[in-house]
Coordinates of C-alpha atoms in Angstrom, one line a residue:
Chain B
M287 CA -23.0 -182.3 -120.8
M288 CA -24.7 -179.8 -123.1
P289 CA -24.2 -176.1 -122.2
P290 CA -27.3 -174.4 -120.9
N291 CA -29.2 -172.1 -123.2
N292 CA -29.8 -168.4 -122.8
F293 CA -32.3 -166.4 -125.0
K294 CA -31.7 -162.9 -123.7
T295 CA -30.0 -161.5 -126.8
Q296 CA -31.2 -164.2 -129.1
P297 CA -33.9 -162.2 -130.9
Y298 CA -31.5 -159.4 -131.9
Q299 CA -28.9 -161.9 -133.2
E300 CA -31.6 -163.9 -135.1
R301 CA -32.9 -160.8 -136.8
L302 CA -29.5 -159.6 -137.8
A303 CA -28.4 -163.0 -139.0
K304 CA -31.6 -163.3 -141.2
H305 CA -31.1 -159.7 -142.5
L306 CA -27.5 -160.3 -143.5
V307 CA -28.2 -163.5 -145.5
S308 CA -31.4 -162.3 -147.1
A309 CA -32.0 -160.7 -150.5
D310 CA -34.0 -158.0 -148.8
E311 CA -31.5 -155.3 -147.8
A312 CA -34.0 -153.2 -145.7
V313 CA -32.7 -153.0 -142.2
P314 CA -35.3 -154.2 -139.6
R315 CA -36.8 -151.1 -138.0
D316 CA -36.4 -152.0 -134.4
M317 CA -32.7 -152.6 -135.0
S318 CA -32.1 -148.9 -135.7
S319 CA -32.7 -148.0 -132.0
M320 CA -29.9 -150.3 -131.0
I321 CA -27.1 -148.9 -133.1
Y322 CA -25.3 -145.6 -132.9
E323 CA -25.2 -143.8 -136.3
G324 CA -22.2 -141.5 -135.6
G325 CA -21.8 -140.0 -139.1
V326 CA -22.5 -143.2 -141.0
S327 CA -26.1 -144.5 -141.3
I328 CA -27.1 -147.9 -139.9
D329 CA -27.6 -149.1 -143.5
G330 CA -24.1 -148.0 -144.3
R331 CA -22.6 -149.8 -141.3
L332 CA -24.6 -153.0 -141.9
S333 CA -23.6 -152.9 -145.6
I334 CA -20.0 -153.6 -144.5
Y335 CA -21.2 -156.8 -142.7
R336 CA -23.4 -157.8 -145.6
H337 CA -20.4 -157.4 -147.9
N338 CA -18.2 -159.5 -145.6
V339 CA -20.8 -162.2 -145.1
V340 CA -22.3 -162.6 -148.6
G341 CA -19.1 -161.5 -150.4
G342 CA -17.0 -164.0 -148.3
L343 CA -19.4 -166.9 -149.1
E344 CA -19.5 -165.9 -152.8
D345 CA -15.7 -166.2 -152.8
V346 CA -15.9 -169.6 -151.2
I347 CA -18.4 -170.8 -153.9
L348 CA -16.5 -169.2 -156.8
K349 CA -13.2 -170.8 -155.7
R350 CA -14.9 -174.1 -155.1
F351 CA -16.3 -174.1 -158.6
P352 CA -13.7 -172.2 -160.6
S353 CA -14.8 -173.3 -164.1
L354 CA -18.2 -171.8 -163.8
V355 CA -16.8 -168.2 -164.0
P356 CA -15.2 -168.6 -167.5
L357 CA -18.3 -170.5 -168.7
V358 CA -21.0 -168.1 -167.6
G359 CA -19.1 -164.9 -166.8
K360 CA -18.2 -163.5 -163.4
E361 CA -21.4 -161.4 -163.0
F362 CA -23.7 -164.4 -163.7
A363 CA -21.6 -166.7 -161.5
Q364 CA -21.7 -164.2 -158.6
A365 CA -25.5 -163.7 -159.0
M366 CA -26.0 -167.5 -159.0
A367 CA -23.8 -167.9 -155.9
R368 CA -25.7 -165.1 -154.1
A369 CA -29.1 -166.8 -154.9
Y370 CA -27.7 -170.0 -153.4
I371 CA -26.4 -168.2 -150.3
Y372 CA -29.8 -166.6 -149.7
E373 CA -31.5 -170.0 -150.0
Y374 CA -28.9 -172.0 -148.2
P375 CA -26.9 -170.0 -145.7
P376 CA -24.1 -172.1 -144.0
E377 CA -25.2 -174.0 -141.0
T378 CA -21.8 -174.5 -139.4
G379 CA -18.5 -172.8 -139.1
N380 CA -16.8 -175.5 -141.2
L381 CA -16.9 -174.1 -144.7
N382 CA -15.3 -177.2 -146.2
D383 CA -18.7 -178.8 -146.1
Y384 CA -20.5 -175.7 -147.5
A385 CA -22.2 -175.7 -150.9
A386 CA -22.1 -179.5 -151.2
N387 CA -25.5 -179.4 -153.0
Y388 CA -24.5 -176.5 -155.3
P389 CA -24.5 -178.7 -158.5
D390 CA -28.1 -179.6 -157.8
F391 CA -28.9 -175.9 -157.2
V392 CA -27.2 -175.0 -160.5
R393 CA -29.3 -177.7 -162.3
A394 CA -32.5 -176.2 -160.9
F395 CA -31.4 -172.5 -161.3
K396 CA -33.8 -171.2 -164.0
P397 CA -31.5 -168.6 -165.5
A398 CA -28.9 -171.3 -166.1
Q399 CA -31.1 -174.0 -167.5
E400 CA -30.2 -173.3 -171.1
I401 CA -26.6 -174.2 -170.3
L402 CA -27.3 -177.9 -170.0
F403 CA -23.8 -179.0 -169.0
L404 CA -23.2 -176.5 -166.3
A405 CA -24.5 -178.6 -163.4
D406 CA -22.3 -181.5 -164.5
V407 CA -19.2 -179.3 -164.6
A408 CA -20.0 -178.1 -161.1
H409 CA -20.5 -181.8 -160.1
I410 CA -17.0 -182.7 -161.3
E411 CA -15.5 -179.8 -159.2
N412 CA -17.6 -180.8 -156.2
N413 CA -16.2 -184.4 -156.5
E414 CA -12.7 -183.0 -156.7
H415 CA -13.3 -180.9 -153.5
R416 CA -14.7 -184.0 -151.7
A417 CA -11.7 -186.0 -152.8
Y418 CA -9.3 -183.3 -151.5
Y419 CA -10.9 -183.4 -148.1
A420 CA -11.5 -187.1 -147.9
E421 CA -10.0 -189.2 -145.1
F422 CA -6.5 -190.5 -145.6
V423 CA -6.5 -194.3 -145.9
S424 CA -3.8 -196.5 -147.4
P425 CA -4.8 -197.3 -151.0
L426 CA -4.3 -200.6 -152.8
T427 CA -1.5 -200.0 -155.2
I428 CA 0.8 -201.9 -157.5
N429 CA 3.4 -201.9 -154.6
N430 CA 1.2 -203.6 -152.0
L431 CA -0.9 -205.7 -154.3
A432 CA 1.1 -208.9 -153.7
E433 CA 0.3 -208.7 -150.0
Y434 CA -3.5 -209.0 -150.7
A435 CA -3.7 -210.7 -154.1
G436 CA -4.5 -214.2 -152.8
G437 CA -7.1 -213.0 -150.4
L438 CA -8.7 -210.8 -153.0
E439 CA -9.0 -213.8 -155.4
E440 CA -10.4 -216.0 -152.7
G441 CA -12.8 -213.4 -151.5
D442 CA -11.3 -213.4 -148.0
I443 CA -10.2 -209.9 -148.4
L444 CA -12.8 -207.3 -149.3
L445 CA -12.3 -204.6 -151.8
D446 CA -13.9 -201.1 -151.6
L447 CA -13.6 -197.7 -153.2
H448 CA -11.2 -195.3 -151.5
P449 CA -13.1 -192.6 -149.5
A450 CA -11.6 -190.1 -152.1
T451 CA -13.0 -191.9 -155.1
Q452 CA -16.1 -190.3 -156.6
L453 CA -18.0 -191.5 -159.6
M454 CA -20.4 -189.7 -162.0
V455 CA -22.2 -189.9 -165.3
S456 CA -22.9 -187.0 -167.6
D457 CA -24.9 -186.7 -170.8
Y458 CA -22.3 -184.1 -171.9
P459 CA -18.5 -184.1 -172.2
A460 CA -18.4 -182.3 -168.8
L461 CA -14.7 -183.1 -168.2
D462 CA -13.6 -181.7 -171.6
I463 CA -15.7 -178.6 -171.0
R464 CA -14.2 -178.1 -167.6
N465 CA -10.7 -178.5 -168.9
Y466 CA -11.4 -176.2 -171.8
A467 CA -12.8 -173.6 -169.3
Q468 CA -9.6 -173.7 -167.3
K469 CA -7.3 -173.3 -170.3
D470 CA -5.6 -170.0 -170.7
D471 CA -4.8 -170.8 -174.3
E472 CA -7.3 -168.8 -176.4
T473 CA -6.7 -170.9 -179.5
A474 CA -7.8 -174.1 -177.7
Q475 CA -10.6 -175.9 -179.5
A476 CA -13.9 -175.9 -177.7
P477 CA -15.3 -179.4 -177.1
Q478 CA -18.4 -180.4 -179.1
V479 CA -21.3 -180.3 -176.8
V480 CA -23.6 -183.1 -178.0
G481 CA -26.0 -184.5 -175.5
D482 CA -26.5 -187.9 -177.1
L483 CA -23.7 -189.9 -175.6
Q484 CA -23.1 -190.7 -171.9
H485 CA -19.7 -189.9 -170.3
F486 CA -18.4 -191.7 -167.3
Y487 CA -16.0 -190.1 -164.8
C488 CA -14.0 -191.2 -161.9
T489 CA -12.3 -188.7 -159.5
A490 CA -9.4 -190.1 -157.4
R491 CA -6.6 -188.9 -155.2
Q492 CA -3.1 -190.1 -155.8
D493 CA -1.1 -189.2 -152.7
M494 CA -1.5 -185.3 -152.6
R495 CA -3.0 -184.8 -156.0
V496 CA -6.7 -185.0 -157.1
S497 CA -7.6 -185.8 -160.7
T498 CA -10.7 -186.7 -162.7
Y499 CA -10.5 -189.4 -165.4
E500 CA -12.9 -190.3 -168.1
I501 CA -13.5 -194.0 -167.9
T502 CA -15.4 -196.5 -170.0
H503 CA -19.0 -197.6 -169.4
E504 CA -17.6 -201.1 -168.5
E505 CA -15.1 -199.6 -166.0
Y506 CA -17.9 -197.5 -164.5
I507 CA -20.0 -200.7 -164.0
F508 CA -17.0 -202.5 -162.5
L509 CA -16.4 -199.7 -159.9
E510 CA -20.1 -199.6 -159.1
R511 CA -20.1 -203.4 -158.6
V512 CA -17.1 -203.2 -156.4
S513 CA -18.7 -200.5 -154.3
E514 CA -21.9 -202.6 -154.0
L515 CA -20.5 -206.2 -153.6
K516 CA -17.0 -205.5 -152.0
Q517 CA -15.6 -208.7 -153.5
L518 CA -13.3 -208.6 -156.5
N519 CA -14.4 -211.9 -158.1
R520 CA -18.1 -211.2 -157.8
A521 CA -17.7 -207.6 -159.1
L522 CA -15.7 -208.9 -162.0
Q523 CA -18.1 -211.7 -162.9
E524 CA -21.1 -209.4 -162.7
T525 CA -19.4 -206.8 -164.9
I526 CA -18.6 -209.4 -167.5
N527 CA -22.2 -210.6 -167.4
M528 CA -23.5 -207.0 -167.9
T529 CA -21.0 -205.8 -170.5
K530 CA -19.4 -207.1 -173.7
N531 CA -16.0 -205.5 -173.9
F532 CA -14.4 -205.4 -170.5
D533 CA -10.6 -205.4 -170.5
F534 CA -10.0 -206.2 -166.9
T535 CA -6.2 -206.4 -167.0
K536 CA -5.8 -202.9 -168.4
T537 CA -8.6 -201.5 -166.1
W538 CA -7.0 -203.1 -163.0
Q539 CA -3.5 -201.6 -163.8
N540 CA -4.9 -198.1 -164.3
F541 CA -7.1 -198.2 -161.2
L542 CA -4.2 -199.4 -159.1
K543 CA -2.2 -196.5 -160.5
Y544 CA -5.0 -194.0 -159.7
Q545 CA -5.2 -195.4 -156.1
I546 CA -9.0 -196.0 -156.4
F547 CA -9.3 -198.9 -154.0
I548 CA -8.8 -199.9 -150.4
V549 CA -8.8 -203.4 -149.0
K550 CA -10.5 -204.7 -145.8
N551 CA -9.3 -208.0 -144.3
E552 CA -12.5 -209.5 -143.2
K553 CA -11.2 -213.0 -142.5
A554 CA -8.7 -211.9 -140.0
G555 CA -11.3 -209.6 -138.5
T556 CA -9.1 -206.6 -139.0
N557 CA -9.7 -203.6 -141.1
E558 CA -6.9 -202.8 -143.5
K559 CA -8.2 -199.2 -143.8
N560 CA -5.1 -197.9 -142.1
S561 CA -5.5 -194.2 -141.5
K562 CA -2.3 -192.5 -142.2
Chain C
M221 CA 7.7 -164.2 -133.8
G222 CA 5.1 -166.2 -135.8
V223 CA 3.2 -165.8 -139.1
G224 CA -0.2 -167.0 -140.2
L225 CA 0.2 -170.2 -142.3
R226 CA -1.9 -170.0 -145.4
H227 CA -2.5 -172.5 -148.3
P228 CA -0.3 -170.8 -150.9
H229 CA 2.8 -171.2 -148.7
Y230 CA 2.4 -174.9 -147.7
R231 CA 4.8 -176.4 -150.2
Q232 CA 7.5 -173.7 -149.8
I233 CA 7.4 -174.2 -146.0
I234 CA 7.7 -177.9 -146.3
E235 CA 10.4 -177.9 -148.9
D236 CA 12.6 -175.3 -147.2
P237 CA 11.5 -174.8 -143.6
P238 CA 12.3 -171.1 -142.7
T239 CA 13.2 -171.9 -139.1
E240 CA 15.6 -169.0 -138.8
K241 CA 13.0 -166.5 -139.9
V242 CA 10.0 -167.5 -137.9
S243 CA 9.7 -169.6 -134.8
W244 CA 6.0 -170.7 -134.9
L245 CA 3.0 -170.7 -137.2
E246 CA -0.7 -170.1 -136.7
V247 CA -3.6 -171.7 -138.5
H248 CA -7.4 -171.6 -138.6
P249 CA -8.3 -175.1 -137.3
E250 CA -11.6 -175.1 -139.3
N251 CA -9.5 -175.4 -142.5
Y252 CA -8.3 -178.8 -141.3
F253 CA -11.6 -180.4 -140.0
G254 CA -12.3 -183.7 -141.6
G255 CA -8.7 -184.4 -142.7
G256 CA -7.7 -184.5 -146.3
I257 CA -4.8 -183.0 -148.1
N258 CA -4.7 -179.8 -146.0
Y259 CA -4.4 -181.8 -142.9
K260 CA -1.5 -183.8 -144.4
F261 CA 0.3 -180.6 -145.1
L262 CA -0.2 -179.4 -141.5
E263 CA 0.9 -182.7 -140.1
K264 CA 4.1 -182.4 -142.1
I265 CA 4.7 -178.7 -141.2
R266 CA 4.3 -179.3 -137.5
E267 CA 7.4 -181.5 -137.6
D268 CA 9.4 -178.3 -138.0
F269 CA 7.3 -175.6 -136.3
P270 CA 5.2 -175.2 -133.1
I271 CA 1.6 -174.6 -134.2
S272 CA -1.1 -172.4 -132.6
F273 CA -4.8 -172.6 -133.5
H274 CA -6.7 -169.4 -134.1
G275 CA -10.4 -170.4 -134.4
V276 CA -12.9 -168.4 -136.4
G277 CA -16.0 -170.6 -136.0
L278 CA -16.9 -171.2 -132.4
S279 CA -19.2 -168.2 -132.2
L280 CA -18.6 -167.8 -128.5
G281 CA -20.6 -164.6 -128.3
S282 CA -23.8 -166.2 -129.5
A283 CA -26.8 -166.1 -127.3
Q284 CA -27.3 -169.8 -128.1
P285 CA -24.9 -172.5 -126.9
V286 CA -21.8 -173.3 -129.0
N287 CA -22.1 -176.0 -131.6
V288 CA -21.2 -179.2 -129.8
D289 CA -20.1 -181.0 -133.0
H290 CA -17.8 -178.1 -133.8
V291 CA -16.1 -178.3 -130.4
Q292 CA -15.7 -182.1 -130.8
Q293 CA -14.0 -181.6 -134.2
L294 CA -11.8 -179.0 -132.7
K295 CA -10.9 -181.4 -129.8
K296 CA -10.0 -184.2 -132.2
L297 CA -7.7 -181.9 -134.2
I298 CA -6.1 -180.5 -131.0
D299 CA -5.4 -184.1 -129.9
L300 CA -3.7 -184.8 -133.2
I301 CA -1.7 -181.6 -133.8
E302 CA -1.1 -180.6 -130.2
P303 CA -1.1 -176.8 -130.7
F304 CA 0.7 -174.8 -128.0
Q305 CA -2.1 -172.3 -127.8
F306 CA -5.7 -172.0 -128.9
S307 CA -7.7 -168.8 -129.5
D308 CA -11.0 -167.5 -130.8
H309 CA -12.9 -164.2 -130.8
A310 CA -15.1 -162.0 -128.6
A311 CA -17.8 -162.1 -131.3
W312 CA -20.7 -164.1 -132.6
S313 CA -21.4 -165.7 -136.0
M314 CA -24.1 -168.3 -135.4
S315 CA -27.8 -167.7 -134.8
G316 CA -30.5 -170.3 -135.2
N317 CA -29.3 -172.5 -138.1
A318 CA -27.4 -169.7 -139.9
H319 CA -23.6 -169.4 -139.6
L320 CA -22.5 -166.0 -140.9
N321 CA -18.9 -166.7 -141.6
D322 CA -18.0 -163.3 -140.2
L323 CA -17.2 -162.0 -136.7
M324 CA -20.3 -160.0 -135.6
P325 CA -20.0 -157.4 -132.9
L326 CA -21.4 -157.7 -129.3
A327 CA -22.9 -155.0 -127.2
Y328 CA -20.8 -154.6 -124.1
T329 CA -23.5 -155.6 -121.6
D330 CA -23.7 -158.0 -118.6
D331 CA -26.0 -160.2 -120.6
N332 CA -23.5 -160.7 -123.3
L333 CA -20.7 -161.2 -120.8
D334 CA -22.9 -164.0 -119.3
N335 CA -23.3 -165.6 -122.8
L336 CA -19.6 -165.4 -123.6
C337 CA -18.6 -166.8 -120.2
R338 CA -21.0 -169.6 -120.5
N339 CA -19.8 -170.6 -123.9
I340 CA -16.1 -170.2 -123.0
D341 CA -16.6 -172.3 -119.8
Y342 CA -18.1 -175.1 -121.9
V343 CA -15.3 -175.0 -124.5
Q344 CA -12.5 -174.8 -121.9
N345 CA -14.0 -177.6 -119.9
T346 CA -14.4 -179.8 -123.0
L347 CA -11.0 -179.1 -124.4
G348 CA -9.3 -179.2 -121.0
Q349 CA -7.3 -176.1 -121.8
Q350 CA -7.5 -172.3 -121.5
I351 CA -8.7 -170.3 -124.5
L352 CA -7.3 -166.9 -125.6
I353 CA -10.0 -164.5 -126.6
E354 CA -9.2 -161.9 -129.2
N355 CA -10.5 -158.3 -129.1
P356 CA -12.6 -157.5 -132.1
S357 CA -12.7 -154.9 -134.9
T358 CA -16.3 -153.6 -135.3
Y359 CA -18.1 -151.1 -137.5
M360 CA -21.0 -150.3 -135.2
R361 CA -21.5 -149.5 -131.5
F362 CA -24.6 -150.3 -129.5
T363 CA -26.8 -147.9 -127.5
Q364 CA -27.1 -150.6 -124.8
D365 CA -23.3 -150.7 -124.2
E366 CA -22.8 -150.7 -120.4
M367 CA -19.0 -150.6 -120.3
T368 CA -15.9 -150.0 -122.5
E369 CA -14.4 -152.8 -124.5
W370 CA -11.4 -153.1 -122.2
E371 CA -13.7 -153.3 -119.2
F372 CA -15.7 -156.0 -120.9
L373 CA -12.6 -158.0 -121.7
N374 CA -11.1 -157.5 -118.3
S375 CA -14.4 -158.8 -116.7
L376 CA -14.3 -161.7 -119.1
V377 CA -10.9 -162.7 -117.9
S378 CA -11.7 -162.5 -114.3
R379 CA -15.0 -164.4 -114.6
S380 CA -14.0 -167.1 -117.1
E381 CA -10.3 -167.5 -116.4
C382 CA -9.6 -167.3 -120.1
A383 CA -6.6 -165.4 -121.5
L384 CA -6.5 -162.6 -124.1
L385 CA -5.1 -162.4 -127.6
L386 CA -4.5 -158.7 -128.1
D387 CA -4.8 -157.6 -131.7
I388 CA -3.1 -154.3 -132.0
N389 CA -4.5 -153.6 -135.4
N390 CA -8.0 -154.1 -134.1
I391 CA -7.4 -151.6 -131.3
V392 CA -6.3 -149.0 -133.8
V393 CA -9.4 -149.8 -136.0
Q394 CA -11.7 -149.6 -133.0
A395 CA -10.2 -146.3 -131.8
K396 CA -10.5 -144.7 -135.2
N397 CA -14.0 -146.0 -135.9
H398 CA -15.5 -145.3 -132.5
G399 CA -13.4 -142.3 -131.4
F400 CA -11.5 -143.3 -128.3
S401 CA -7.8 -143.3 -127.3
A402 CA -5.9 -146.4 -128.3
H403 CA -3.3 -145.6 -125.7
E404 CA -6.1 -145.5 -123.0
Y405 CA -7.1 -149.0 -124.2
I406 CA -3.5 -150.3 -123.8
D407 CA -3.1 -148.6 -120.4
N408 CA -6.3 -150.2 -119.0
I409 CA -6.3 -153.7 -120.5
N410 CA -5.3 -156.5 -118.1
F411 CA -2.0 -157.2 -119.8
N412 CA -1.2 -160.0 -117.3
A413 CA -3.8 -162.0 -119.2
V414 CA -2.4 -161.3 -122.6
K415 CA -0.6 -164.4 -124.0
E416 CA -0.5 -163.4 -127.7
M417 CA -0.6 -160.3 -129.9
H418 CA -1.5 -159.9 -133.5
L419 CA -0.3 -157.4 -136.0
A420 CA -2.1 -156.9 -139.4
G421 CA -3.0 -154.3 -142.0
Y422 CA -6.4 -152.5 -142.2
T423 CA -8.1 -150.9 -145.2
K424 CA -9.8 -147.5 -145.3
R425 CA -13.2 -147.3 -146.9
E426 CA -15.3 -144.2 -147.6
I427 CA -18.9 -144.6 -146.6
E428 CA -21.3 -141.7 -146.9
G429 CA -18.5 -139.3 -146.8
Q430 CA -16.9 -140.8 -143.7
T431 CA -13.8 -142.9 -143.4
L432 CA -14.3 -146.3 -141.8
Y433 CA -11.3 -148.6 -141.1
L434 CA -11.8 -152.2 -142.0
D435 CA -9.9 -155.1 -140.5
T436 CA -9.1 -156.7 -143.8
H437 CA -5.7 -158.4 -143.1
G438 CA -4.8 -157.6 -146.7
E439 CA -2.0 -155.0 -146.4
K440 CA 1.3 -154.4 -144.6
V441 CA 1.0 -153.3 -141.0
H442 CA 0.3 -149.5 -140.9
K443 CA 2.5 -146.9 -139.3
D444 CA 0.0 -146.1 -136.5
V445 CA -0.3 -149.9 -135.7
W446 CA 3.5 -150.1 -135.4
Q447 CA 3.4 -147.0 -133.2
L448 CA 0.8 -148.5 -130.9
F449 CA 2.8 -151.8 -130.8
E450 CA 5.9 -149.9 -129.8
Y451 CA 3.9 -148.1 -127.1
T452 CA 2.6 -151.4 -125.8
M453 CA 6.1 -153.0 -125.8
S454 CA 7.4 -149.9 -123.9
R455 CA 5.0 -150.7 -121.1
Y456 CA 4.8 -154.5 -121.0
S457 CA 7.0 -157.6 -121.7
A458 CA 6.6 -159.3 -125.0
V459 CA 4.4 -162.3 -125.6
H460 CA 4.0 -164.5 -128.7
T461 CA 3.5 -162.0 -131.6
L462 CA 2.1 -162.9 -135.0
I463 CA 1.9 -161.2 -138.4
E464 CA -1.6 -162.0 -139.7
W465 CA -2.4 -161.8 -143.5
D466 CA -5.5 -163.4 -145.0
N467 CA -6.4 -161.5 -148.2
D468 CA -4.2 -160.8 -151.3
I469 CA -1.6 -163.0 -149.6
P470 CA 1.9 -161.9 -150.5
S471 CA 5.1 -164.0 -150.7
L472 CA 6.5 -165.4 -147.5
D473 CA 9.4 -163.0 -147.7
V474 CA 7.0 -160.0 -147.2
L475 CA 5.6 -161.7 -144.1
F476 CA 9.1 -162.4 -142.8
E477 CA 10.1 -158.8 -143.3
E478 CA 7.1 -157.7 -141.2
A479 CA 8.0 -160.2 -138.5
K480 CA 11.6 -159.0 -138.5
K481 CA 10.3 -155.4 -138.0
A482 CA 8.2 -156.5 -135.1
K483 CA 11.1 -158.4 -133.5
S484 CA 13.3 -155.3 -133.9
I485 CA 10.7 -153.2 -132.0
I486 CA 10.4 -155.9 -129.3
D487 CA 14.2 -155.9 -128.9
Q488 CA 14.7 -152.2 -128.9
T489 CA 11.9 -151.5 -126.4
K490 CA 13.2 -154.3 -124.1
E491 CA 16.6 -152.7 -124.2
R492 CA 15.2 -149.3 -123.4
R493 CA 13.1 -150.7 -120.5
C494 CA 16.2 -152.4 -119.1
M495 CA 18.2 -149.2 -119.3
Q496 CA 15.4 -147.3 -117.6
N497 CA 15.2 -149.9 -114.8
D498 CA 19.0 -149.8 -114.3
A499 CA 18.9 -146.0 -114.1
A500 CA 16.0 -146.2 -111.6
E501 CA 18.1 -148.5 -109.4

């Protein structure tokens, strides 16, 4: 049963919530009659809450997208995060889900539009965050492959991407840029940012570690086909039809190592997505 | 004694469980919603330590009802981890669709008592267990206040059958910021309802030439907080007590030293109380 509603103090809380996540720092006039000054003005008192609310969310975003700070500088990264907070204040108390659309915001953020690769770097970090918090499901690995190999070949057992697996395409070497941004070594060579070649990335979780790998176009197509068709043979056949140089054996070994897949036993009517 | 379990310490606690230095750990359940790697760490750590949940996201003091989805996620996690205790705050964070990610102060009025009781009832009924409500730290007071903070909390306990989590640092911060006696607070709070205490560090900030005390959980416990803790323990029997540290998180050894100090105060005051009782008899 839903709890009953009560609107008696709602207007005050609504005004204060709006004030604290708004770019306009002027305190609503009618609020001043509600709060004792006692040596510190109401502006001064509310500035503590504003600092806690906006500063706390800023920290969440800067920690979630750590490579943006070395790429654009702390001041710019903070200003961009603040602009996001004012436009998209959190809607729940679960901050793990907050700022999921930040890469899209960065892409549309006018002051950052000259930094063409920035949104894609944010996208990689967002994918890694999603992989970190994804549901734990037993992956298909080299150790349990024998159990499913026949069924996978026959199409009785369905294949899917692991909930932690994330795919993306970038017109820039976004992963190299991200790795360069995170290097402490000042002599490290900056990657060449040329926007004429597509890069394909797969983020995966191996046990308790999340990593992003650059994969080939053919591997990307194969993973997309698996996600769409759920059958190994059909995905493989379509990939071969769509590409010229697909080295399935090497790809399959790597993907098993990265723990990219799960299996579902459709024939037996049971789901092999054993949550652990 | 317990300490707050935070991300930088997961691996150390799993690899070498410090069971002789601390007897339980407390976590913010919201950090484990949805599963993932953090949840796996918690699942492993609970094999060695009892866990308590200290929520920061229910927004129990909101005029609007609590977020049903949030309560359901909490229930799911409670069913999996089975914490021995669950607490949240006498504060609000949510209004309309905005969640402020901070603990906003309530005016101590009957209206707000109604709101808080309604939301606590809903959560207690849904979870099937009692909640502990923590006294807040605040940086403003309201002209509409109709009662003291301890009167507000005592009424809350009698009306909603919740328990209290008494944060000694918050009482010191409140007393300094709003000019009342911390001892009077301790003397008047319904300590029978207190099932947990928190100790933490505050930070001083100069604003417009005045000093305000902020509940930052980023420093060692201050002397005046230790003194109030000792005063409290001289009057009442000990309950689960926790060292809480959320910002600029130090090594576990620093937390254990603070916990040891708290334990020593509990033991010394207990001994003194026993001697006084013996003398009285």
